[in-house]
PDB file of C-alpha atoms in Angstrom:
ATOM      1  CA  MET A 123      35.912 130.166  74.085  1.00 83.00           C
ATOM      2  CA  SER A 124      33.575 127.181  74.165  1.00 85.00           C
ATOM      3  CA  LYS A 125      31.367 126.256  70.935  1.00 88.00           C
ATOM      4  CA  GLU A 126      27.924 127.350  73.415  1.00 87.00           C
ATOM      5  CA  LEU A 127      29.134 130.370  74.361  1.00 88.00           C
ATOM      6  CA  GLU A 128      29.998 131.187  70.273  1.00 90.00           C
ATOM      7  CA  ALA A 129      26.777 130.130  69.709  1.00 91.00           C
ATOM      8  CA  PHE A 130      25.129 132.554  72.449  1.00 90.00           C
ATOM      9  CA  ILE A 131      27.518 135.437  71.063  1.00 91.00           C
ATOM     10  CA  GLU A 132      26.013 134.720  67.459  1.00 91.00           C
ATOM     11  CA  TYR A 133      22.832 135.087  68.828  1.00 90.00           C
ATOM     12  CA  LEU A 134      23.238 138.120  70.461  1.00 90.00           C
ATOM     13  CA  VAL A 135      24.805 139.465  67.204  1.00 89.00           C
ATOM     14  CA  VAL A 136      22.231 138.062  64.377  1.00 88.00           C
ATOM     15  CA  ILE A 137      19.071 137.655  66.426  1.00 86.00           C
ATOM     16  CA  LYS A 138      18.785 140.359  68.926  1.00 84.00           C
ATOM     17  CA  GLY A 139      20.912 142.733  67.165  1.00 85.00           C
ATOM     18  CA  LEU A 140      22.758 144.490  70.320  1.00 82.00           C
ATOM     19  CA  SER A 141      25.097 147.331  70.263  1.00 85.00           C
ATOM     20  CA  LYS A 142      28.694 146.229  69.502  1.00 84.00           C
ATOM     21  CA  ASN A 143      29.314 147.706  73.251  1.00 85.00           C
ATOM     22  CA  SER A 144      26.739 145.689  74.274  1.00 86.00           C
ATOM     23  CA  ILE A 145      28.317 142.182  72.729  1.00 88.00           C
ATOM     24  CA  GLU A 146      30.971 143.531  73.691  1.00 90.00           C
ATOM     25  CA  PHE A 147      30.526 143.217  77.549  1.00 88.00           C
ATOM     26  CA  TYR A 148      28.715 139.740  77.567  1.00 91.00           C
ATOM     27  CA  LYS A 149      31.332 138.620  75.706  1.00 91.00           C
ATOM     28  CA  ARG A 150      34.134 139.926  78.099  1.00 91.00           C
ATOM     29  CA  ASP A 151      32.148 138.770  81.465  1.00 91.00           C
ATOM     30  CA  LEU A 152      31.091 135.413  80.045  1.00 92.00           C
ATOM     31  CA  ILE A 153      34.738 134.843  79.216  1.00 93.00           C
ATOM     32  CA  GLN A 154      36.183 135.906  81.783  1.00 91.00           C
ATOM     33  CA  PHE A 155      33.557 133.738  83.764  1.00 91.00           C
ATOM     34  CA  GLU A 156      34.647 130.416  81.532  1.00 90.00           C
ATOM     35  CA  GLU A 157      38.458 130.849  81.862  1.00 91.00           C
ATOM     36  CA  PHE A 158      37.380 131.133  86.285  1.00 92.00           C
ATOM     37  CA  ILE A 159      35.657 127.822  86.687  1.00 90.00           C
ATOM     38  CA  LYS A 160      37.988 126.381  83.554  1.00 90.00           C
ATOM     39  CA  LYS A 161      35.566 124.512  82.117  1.00 90.00           C
ATOM     40  CA  SER A 162      32.851 125.009  79.318  1.00 87.00           C
ATOM     41  CA  ILE A 163      30.149 127.719  80.580  1.00 87.00           C
ATOM     42  CA  ILE A 164      27.275 125.021  79.693  1.00 88.00           C
ATOM     43  CA  ASN A 165      28.628 123.076  83.208  1.00 87.00           C
ATOM     44  CA  ALA A 166      28.137 125.280  85.101  1.00 85.00           C
ATOM     45  CA  SER A 167      26.569 125.942  88.323  1.00 83.00           C
ATOM     46  CA  SER A 168      25.191 128.411  90.924  1.00 80.00           C
ATOM     47  CA  GLU A 169      28.209 127.417  93.212  1.00 83.00           C
ATOM     48  CA  ASP A 170      30.333 128.081  90.586  1.00 85.00           C
ATOM     49  CA  VAL A 171      28.466 131.615  89.883  1.00 86.00           C
ATOM     50  CA  ILE A 172      28.637 132.615  93.497  1.00 83.00           C
ATOM     51  CA  GLU A 173      32.002 131.886  94.218  1.00 85.00           C
ATOM     52  CA  PHE A 174      33.187 133.630  90.712  1.00 86.00           C
ATOM     53  CA  LEU A 175      30.710 137.352  91.652  1.00 82.00           C
ATOM     54  CA  SER A 176      32.750 136.996  95.366  1.00 80.00           C
ATOM     55  CA  THR A 177      36.147 137.215  93.735  1.00 80.00           C
ATOM     56  CA  ILE A 178      35.042 140.316  92.197  1.00 75.00           C
ATOM     57  CA  LYS A 179      36.725 143.306  93.902  1.00 59.00           C
ATOM     58  CA  LYS A 180      35.989 146.444  95.593  1.00 48.00           C
ATOM     59  CA  THR A 181      36.768 149.342  93.564  1.00 42.00           C
ATOM     60  CA  ASN A 182      37.951 152.934  94.538  1.00 42.00           C
ATOM     61  CA  ASP A 183      34.809 154.416  93.787  1.00 44.00           C
ATOM     62  CA  SER A 184      32.760 152.975  96.256  1.00 46.00           C
ATOM     63  CA  GLN A 185      30.183 149.633  97.182  1.00 48.00           C
ATOM     64  CA  ILE A 186      27.712 150.939  94.693  1.00 46.00           C
ATOM     65  CA  ILE A 187      30.096 150.936  91.377  1.00 49.00           C
ATOM     66  CA  ASN A 188      31.257 147.520  92.712  1.00 67.00           C
ATOM     67  CA  GLN A 189      27.211 146.008  93.387  1.00 72.00           C
ATOM     68  CA  ARG A 190      26.527 147.598  89.612  1.00 76.00           C
ATOM     69  CA  THR A 191      29.688 145.560  88.196  1.00 81.00           C
ATOM     70  CA  ILE A 192      28.673 142.344  90.280  1.00 83.00           C
ATOM     71  CA  ASN A 193      25.079 143.007  88.732  1.00 83.00           C
ATOM     72  CA  ARG A 194      26.017 143.217  84.993  1.00 86.00           C
ATOM     73  CA  LYS A 195      28.459 140.227  85.042  1.00 87.00           C
ATOM     74  CA  LEU A 196      25.174 138.488  86.682  1.00 87.00           C
ATOM     75  CA  SER A 197      22.998 139.556  84.274  1.00 87.00           C
ATOM     76  CA  SER A 198      25.546 138.115  81.143  1.00 89.00           C
ATOM     77  CA  ILE A 199      25.223 135.188  83.216  1.00 89.00           C
ATOM     78  CA  ASN A 200      21.679 134.494  83.466  1.00 87.00           C
ATOM     79  CA  SER A 201      21.408 135.780  79.798  1.00 89.00           C
ATOM     80  CA  PHE A 202      23.147 132.988  78.781  1.00 88.00           C
ATOM     81  CA  PHE A 203      21.591 130.089  80.847  1.00 88.00           C
ATOM     82  CA  LYS A 204      18.176 131.991  80.049  1.00 87.00           C
ATOM     83  CA  PHE A 205      19.611 131.204  76.354  1.00 88.00           C
ATOM     84  CA  ALA A 206      20.571 127.907  76.219  1.00 87.00           C
ATOM     85  CA  TYR A 207      17.396 126.429  78.199  1.00 87.00           C
ATOM     86  CA  LYS A 208      15.360 127.800  75.352  1.00 86.00           C
ATOM     87  CA  GLU A 209      17.924 125.591  73.181  1.00 85.00           C
ATOM     88  CA  ASP A 210      17.071 122.916  75.273  1.00 84.00           C
ATOM     89  CA  TRP A 211      21.295 122.728  76.024  1.00 86.00           C
ATOM     90  CA  THR A 212      20.372 122.049  79.654  1.00 80.00           C
ATOM     91  CA  ASN A 213      17.330 121.349  82.071  1.00 75.00           C
ATOM     92  CA  GLN A 214      18.642 123.771  84.627  1.00 68.00           C
ATOM     93  CA  LYS A 215      18.149 127.200  84.943  1.00 67.00           C
ATOM     94  CA  ILE A 216      20.624 129.131  87.060  1.00 67.00           C
ATOM     95  CA  LYS A 217      18.942 132.551  88.279  1.00 66.00           C
ATOM     96  CA  ILE A 218      20.221 134.310  90.801  1.00 69.00           C
ATOM     97  CA  PRO A 219      18.770 137.704  92.267  1.00 68.00           C
ATOM     98  CA  GLN A 220      20.999 140.853  91.613  1.00 63.00           C
ATOM     99  CA  LEU A 221      22.233 142.663  94.312  1.00 62.00           C
ATOM    100  CA  LYS A 222      20.022 145.958  95.159  1.00 60.00           C
ATOM    101  CA  PRO A 223      22.479 148.702  95.630  1.00 54.00           C
ATOM    102  CA  PRO A 224      22.338 151.098  98.590  1.00 53.00           C
ATOM    103  CA  LYS A 225      21.040 154.050  98.481  1.00 54.00           C
ATOM    104  CA  SER A 226      23.510 157.174  97.399  1.00 58.00           C
ATOM    105  CA  LEU A 227      23.554 159.463 100.563  1.00 60.00           C
ATOM    106  CA  PRO A 228      22.585 162.599  99.474  1.00 69.00           C
ATOM    107  CA  LYS A 229      24.473 166.093  99.344  1.00 82.00           C
ATOM    108  CA  PHE A 230      25.059 168.182 102.126  1.00 87.00           C
ATOM    109  CA  LEU A 231      27.181 171.016 103.361  1.00 91.00           C
ATOM    110  CA  THR A 232      28.576 171.523 106.440  1.00 89.00           C
ATOM    111  CA  ASN A 233      28.228 174.710 108.756  1.00 90.00           C
ATOM    112  CA  GLU A 234      31.656 176.562 107.615  1.00 92.00           C
ATOM    113  CA  ASP A 235      30.582 175.468 104.337  1.00 93.00           C
ATOM    114  CA  ILE A 236      27.516 177.885 104.600  1.00 95.00           C
ATOM    115  CA  LYS A 237      29.390 180.283 106.214  1.00 94.00           C
ATOM    116  CA  LYS A 238      32.007 180.835 103.775  1.00 95.00           C
ATOM    117  CA  GLY A 239      29.135 181.119 101.052  1.00 95.00           C
ATOM    118  CA  ILE A 240      27.400 184.051 102.755  1.00 95.00           C
ATOM    119  CA  GLU A 241      30.307 186.121 103.237  1.00 94.00           C
ATOM    120  CA  LEU A 242      30.936 186.697  99.638  1.00 93.00           C
ATOM    121  CA  ILE A 243      26.870 188.052  99.954  1.00 96.00           C
ATOM    122  CA  ASP A 244      27.167 192.008 100.114  1.00 95.00           C
ATOM    123  CA  ILE A 245      24.899 193.163 102.730  1.00 94.00           C
ATOM    124  CA  ASP A 246      24.997 196.943 101.566  1.00 94.00           C
ATOM    125  CA  ASN A 247      21.322 196.568  99.588  1.00 95.00           C
ATOM    126  CA  TRP A 248      18.209 194.468 100.442  1.00 97.00           C
ATOM    127  CA  ILE A 249      18.684 192.712  97.625  1.00 97.00           C
ATOM    128  CA  GLY A 250      22.116 191.116  98.929  1.00 97.00           C
ATOM    129  CA  LEU A 251      20.358 191.196 102.122  1.00 97.00           C
ATOM    130  CA  ARG A 252      17.496 188.688 100.832  1.00 97.00           C
ATOM    131  CA  ASP A 253      20.187 186.177  99.310  1.00 98.00           C
ATOM    132  CA  LYS A 254      21.783 186.095 102.746  1.00 97.00           C
ATOM    133  CA  ALA A 255      18.101 185.466 104.384  1.00 97.00           C
ATOM    134  CA  LEU A 256      16.890 183.299 102.142  1.00 98.00           C
ATOM    135  CA  ILE A 257      20.134 180.620 102.248  1.00 97.00           C
ATOM    136  CA  LEU A 258      19.792 180.720 105.967  1.00 97.00           C
ATOM    137  CA  PHE A 259      16.147 180.423 106.355  1.00 97.00           C
ATOM    138  CA  LEU A 260      16.587 177.377 104.141  1.00 97.00           C
ATOM    139  CA  TYR A 261      19.118 175.926 106.060  1.00 96.00           C
ATOM    140  CA  ALA A 262      17.385 176.474 109.162  1.00 95.00           C
ATOM    141  CA  THR A 263      14.231 175.456 108.397  1.00 95.00           C
ATOM    142  CA  GLY A 264      15.087 172.184 106.078  1.00 94.00           C
ATOM    143  CA  LEU A 265      12.118 173.780 103.819  1.00 95.00           C
ATOM    144  CA  ARG A 266      11.144 173.017 100.167  1.00 94.00           C
ATOM    145  CA  VAL A 267      12.063 175.999  97.721  1.00 94.00           C
ATOM    146  CA  SER A 268       8.553 175.776  97.031  1.00 92.00           C
ATOM    147  CA  GLU A 269       7.339 175.887 100.155  1.00 94.00           C
ATOM    148  CA  ALA A 270      10.185 178.781 100.690  1.00 96.00           C
ATOM    149  CA  MET A 271       8.508 180.962  97.997  1.00 96.00           C
ATOM    150  CA  ASN A 272       5.077 180.418  99.090  1.00 94.00           C
ATOM    151  CA  ALA A 273       6.055 181.364 102.423  1.00 95.00           C
ATOM    152  CA  LYS A 274       4.281 184.372 103.917  1.00 95.00           C
ATOM    153  CA  LYS A 275       5.183 186.696 106.291  1.00 95.00           C
ATOM    154  CA  ASP A 276       1.922 186.222 108.215  1.00 95.00           C
ATOM    155  CA  ASP A 277       3.204 182.636 108.540  1.00 95.00           C
ATOM    156  CA  ILE A 278       5.507 183.552 110.943  1.00 95.00           C
ATOM    157  CA  GLU A 279       4.910 183.696 114.552  1.00 94.00           C
ATOM    158  CA  ASP A 280       7.037 183.294 117.581  1.00 93.00           C
ATOM    159  CA  GLY A 281      10.091 182.102 115.766  1.00 94.00           C
ATOM    160  CA  TRP A 282       7.693 179.161 113.707  1.00 95.00           C
ATOM    161  CA  ILE A 283       6.611 179.008 110.338  1.00 95.00           C
ATOM    162  CA  ARG A 284       3.741 177.683 109.285  1.00 94.00           C
ATOM    163  CA  VAL A 285       4.234 175.569 106.274  1.00 93.00           C
ATOM    164  CA  ARG A 286       0.992 175.574 104.528  1.00 81.00           C
ATOM    165  CA  SER A 287       2.111 174.158 100.933  1.00 66.00           C
ATOM    166  CA  GLY A 288       3.943 171.187 101.954  1.00 57.00           C
ATOM    167  CA  LYS A 289       3.839 168.377 100.297  1.00 60.00           C
ATOM    168  CA  GLY A 290      -0.022 166.490  99.727  1.00 58.00           C
ATOM    169  CA  ASP A 291      -1.208 169.908 100.957  1.00 64.00           C
ATOM    170  CA  LYS A 292       0.145 169.162 104.469  1.00 76.00           C
ATOM    171  CA  GLN A 293       0.939 171.258 107.198  1.00 86.00           C
ATOM    172  CA  ARG A 294       3.393 171.531 109.669  1.00 91.00           C
ATOM    173  CA  VAL A 295       5.287 174.041 112.461  1.00 93.00           C
ATOM    174  CA  VAL A 296       9.101 174.538 112.093  1.00 94.00           C
ATOM    175  CA  PRO A 297      10.991 176.497 114.259  1.00 94.00           C
ATOM    176  CA  ILE A 298      13.566 179.556 112.714  1.00 95.00           C
ATOM    177  CA  ALA A 299      16.871 179.211 114.348  1.00 93.00           C
ATOM    178  CA  GLY A 300      17.690 182.975 115.781  1.00 93.00           C
ATOM    179  CA  VAL A 301      20.840 183.828 113.841  1.00 94.00           C
ATOM    180  CA  ALA A 302      18.638 183.039 110.513  1.00 96.00           C
ATOM    181  CA  LEU A 303      15.513 185.140 111.758  1.00 96.00           C
ATOM    182  CA  GLU A 304      17.188 188.363 112.654  1.00 96.00           C
ATOM    183  CA  VAL A 305      18.464 188.858 108.919  1.00 96.00           C
ATOM    184  CA  LEU A 306      15.241 187.801 107.768  1.00 97.00           C
ATOM    185  CA  ASN A 307      13.677 190.431 109.891  1.00 96.00           C
ATOM    186  CA  ASP A 308      16.662 192.746 108.690  1.00 97.00           C
ATOM    187  CA  TYR A 309      15.472 192.196 105.001  1.00 97.00           C
ATOM    188  CA  LEU A 310      11.637 192.105 105.395  1.00 97.00           C
ATOM    189  CA  TYR A 311      12.344 195.812 107.274  1.00 96.00           C
ATOM    190  CA  LYS A 312      15.115 197.162 104.830  1.00 96.00           C
ATOM    191  CA  ARG A 313      13.174 195.833 101.175  1.00 96.00           C
ATOM    192  CA  ILE A 314      11.484 198.545  99.118  1.00 95.00           C
ATOM    193  CA  HIS A 315       8.489 196.694  97.795  1.00 95.00           C
ATOM    194  CA  VAL A 316       5.361 195.901  99.720  1.00 94.00           C
ATOM    195  CA  ASN A 317       4.548 192.138  99.270  1.00 96.00           C
ATOM    196  CA  ASP A 318       2.846 189.740 101.368  1.00 96.00           C
ATOM    197  CA  TYR A 319       5.550 186.760 100.371  1.00 97.00           C
ATOM    198  CA  LEU A 320       8.720 186.242 102.101  1.00 97.00           C
ATOM    199  CA  PHE A 321      11.138 186.465  99.096  1.00 98.00           C
ATOM    200  CA  ILE A 322      10.540 188.935  96.350  1.00 97.00           C
ATOM    201  CA  ASN A 323      12.219 190.031  93.401  1.00 97.00           C
ATOM    202  CA  ALA A 324      13.827 193.039  92.546  1.00 96.00           C
ATOM    203  CA  ARG A 325      10.433 194.160  90.847  1.00 96.00           C
ATOM    204  CA  GLY A 326       8.785 193.644  93.899  1.00 96.00           C
ATOM    205  CA  SER A 327       7.346 189.877  92.850  1.00 96.00           C
ATOM    206  CA  LYS A 328       7.303 186.790  94.306  1.00 96.00           C
ATOM    207  CA  LEU A 329      10.659 185.441  93.785  1.00 97.00           C
ATOM    208  CA  SER A 330      10.846 181.970  91.510  1.00 95.00           C
ATOM    209  CA  ARG A 331      12.137 178.819  92.318  1.00 94.00           C
ATOM    210  CA  ILE A 332      14.319 179.402  89.508  1.00 95.00           C
ATOM    211  CA  SER A 333      16.172 182.959  90.600  1.00 96.00           C
ATOM    212  CA  ALA A 334      16.233 181.050  94.398  1.00 97.00           C
ATOM    213  CA  PHE A 335      18.443 178.087  92.802  1.00 96.00           C
ATOM    214  CA  ASN A 336      20.695 181.370  91.025  1.00 96.00           C
ATOM    215  CA  ILE A 337      21.007 182.470  94.263  1.00 97.00           C
ATOM    216  CA  THR A 338      22.076 179.183  96.120  1.00 96.00           C
ATOM    217  CA  LYS A 339      24.327 178.119  93.178  1.00 95.00           C
ATOM    218  CA  LYS A 340      25.580 181.550  92.870  1.00 96.00           C
ATOM    219  CA  TYR A 341      27.448 181.784  96.609  1.00 96.00           C
ATOM    220  CA  LEU A 342      27.092 177.686  97.288  1.00 96.00           C
ATOM    221  CA  ASN A 343      27.327 176.128  93.894  1.00 94.00           C
ATOM    222  CA  VAL A 344      24.268 173.832  94.848  1.00 94.00           C
ATOM    223  CA  SER A 345      20.474 173.295  94.318  1.00 94.00           C
ATOM    224  CA  PRO A 346      18.232 175.143  97.369  1.00 95.00           C
ATOM    225  CA  HIS A 347      17.351 170.869  98.102  1.00 93.00           C
ATOM    226  CA  VAL A 348      20.744 170.440  98.972  1.00 93.00           C
ATOM    227  CA  LEU A 349      20.073 173.147 102.069  1.00 95.00           C
ATOM    228  CA  ARG A 350      17.658 170.985 103.369  1.00 94.00           C
ATOM    229  CA  HIS A 351      19.569 168.149 103.103  1.00 91.00           C
ATOM    230  CA  SER A 352      21.948 169.745 105.223  1.00 92.00           C
ATOM    231  CA  PHE A 353      20.000 170.891 107.473  1.00 93.00           C
ATOM    232  CA  ALA A 354      18.456 166.829 107.977  1.00 90.00           C
ATOM    233  CA  THR A 355      22.110 165.939 108.143  1.00 88.00           C
ATOM    234  CA  SER A 356      23.012 168.660 110.960  1.00 88.00           C
ATOM    235  CA  LEU A 357      20.199 167.647 113.020  1.00 89.00           C
ATOM    236  CA  VAL A 358      20.650 163.539 112.351  1.00 84.00           C
ATOM    237  CA  LEU A 359      24.521 164.275 113.190  1.00 81.00           C
ATOM    238  CA  GLY A 360      23.560 166.236 116.659  1.00 82.00           C
ATOM    239  CA  GLY A 361      21.813 162.987 117.520  1.00 82.00           C
ATOM    240  CA  ALA A 362      18.244 164.560 116.633  1.00 84.00           C
ATOM    241  CA  ASP A 363      15.543 161.421 116.579  1.00 84.00           C
ATOM    242  CA  LEU A 364      14.720 160.485 113.752  1.00 84.00           C
ATOM    243  CA  ARG A 365      10.754 160.986 114.003  1.00 86.00           C
ATOM    244  CA  VAL A 366      11.562 164.599 115.118  1.00 88.00           C
ATOM    245  CA  VAL A 367      13.480 165.195 111.430  1.00 88.00           C
ATOM    246  CA  GLN A 368      10.756 163.151 109.512  1.00 89.00           C
ATOM    247  CA  GLU A 369       7.869 165.895 111.546  1.00 89.00           C
ATOM    248  CA  LEU A 370      10.185 168.712 110.712  1.00 91.00           C
ATOM    249  CA  LEU A 371      10.847 168.301 106.945  1.00 92.00           C
ATOM    250  CA  GLY A 372       7.171 167.117 106.285  1.00 89.00           C
ATOM    251  CA  HIS A 373       7.721 163.529 105.255  1.00 85.00           C
ATOM    252  CA  SER A 374       4.726 161.060 105.538  1.00 78.00           C
ATOM    253  CA  SER A 375       6.514 157.968 106.030  1.00 75.00           C
ATOM    254  CA  LEU A 376       9.571 157.724 108.313  1.00 74.00           C
ATOM    255  CA  LEU A 377      11.497 155.525 105.105  1.00 68.00           C
ATOM    256  CA  THR A 378      12.029 158.417 103.579  1.00 72.00           C
ATOM    257  CA  THR A 379      13.788 160.005 106.543  1.00 77.00           C
ATOM    258  CA  GLN A 380      16.025 157.114 107.187  1.00 74.00           C
ATOM    259  CA  ILE A 381      18.179 157.631 104.670  1.00 72.00           C
ATOM    260  CA  TYR A 382      19.663 159.940 106.970  1.00 74.00           C
ATOM    261  CA  THR A 383      20.843 156.815 109.222  1.00 68.00           C
ATOM    262  CA  HIS A 384      23.609 156.180 106.969  1.00 63.00           C
ATOM    263  CA  ILE A 385      25.319 159.278 107.352  1.00 65.00           C
ATOM    264  CA  GLN A 386      24.497 158.471 111.274  1.00 60.00           C
ATOM    265  CA  LYS A 387      26.164 155.265 110.934  1.00 59.00           C
ATOM    266  CA  GLU A 388      28.950 156.579 108.383  1.00 61.00           C
ATOM    267  CA  ASN A 389      29.866 159.270 111.454  1.00 58.00           C
ATOM    268  CA  LEU A 390      30.036 156.669 114.252  1.00 55.00           C
ATOM    269  CA  PHE A 391      32.102 154.240 112.542  1.00 57.00           C
ATOM    270  CA  LYS A 392      34.706 157.490 111.796  1.00 58.00           C
ATOM    271  CA  THR A 393      34.635 158.785 115.317  1.00 53.00           C
ATOM    272  CA  VAL A 394      34.877 155.078 116.578  1.00 54.00           C
ATOM    273  CA  GLU A 395      37.923 154.450 113.806  1.00 57.00           C
ATOM    274  CA  GLU A 396      39.889 158.297 114.935  1.00 60.00           C
ATOM    275  CA  TYR A 397      39.155 157.910 118.750  1.00 51.00           C
ATOM    276  CA  HIS A 398      39.387 154.169 120.039  1.00 51.00           C
ATOM    277  CA  PRO A 399      42.364 153.217 122.040  1.00 58.00           C
ATOM    278  CA  LEU A 400      42.700 150.217 119.389  1.00 52.00           C
ATOM    279  CA  LYS A 401      43.551 151.573 116.722  1.00 50.00           C
ATOM    280  CA  GLU A 402      47.444 151.678 118.315  1.00 53.00           C
ATOM    281  CA  PHE A 403      46.785 148.589 119.656  1.00 48.00           C
TER     282      PHE A 403
END
């Protein structure tokens, strides 16, 4: 370890008072860098840094983890040179911008996953019918759980649901798939309480968001929001236009909807990889 690096580590311990783990990360990253360039770290150039970072291999856990590792090592190097500049050890600042990790893909369920979950529901009573209707309704419409809980019977007309309580008080209309509508009507016909809201609890009051969460967690082991992602993902993979999906989800900006293009690209890649004849060339 060079004397400059030793001084920096001492600065982190005495002046900055960082935790033992944080100091260990700095020390390990900077020693690794110094060993890579085979000279004192104070003599490193921006090109040395870039070359060093390019050698970091991807982990098995995904590109996101790899970029976090790169950013941590880069942060250690930039911190050292900021310190060195203040100490007048060098007249240059090596400042390389960190990588921006890609957005993680939203979790979603397949059609088969949802079918298996629904099969667990006992529909011999109206509560079971409600649970099945709720899951299918969320999956068929992509509504936010708050929107679904505020939906009323009068909001449904000719197979469409008018969402009056959307984010930002924006209204939209969304079609309801036939299967989901059929189960919903069956539940509404057989429930024993009178209430304008679509989904109610055993006492006849409007179903709460927590109760909706408990229902989807019980049968699918996910939150209601995952059904919204499942709705959007199924449309994108089926070839739906992104602007149509944006309208159905009630996103104010297409940028919010564009996260689903990652899923579309991944699916296209897997399709080419599996079916293209060059795989056996």
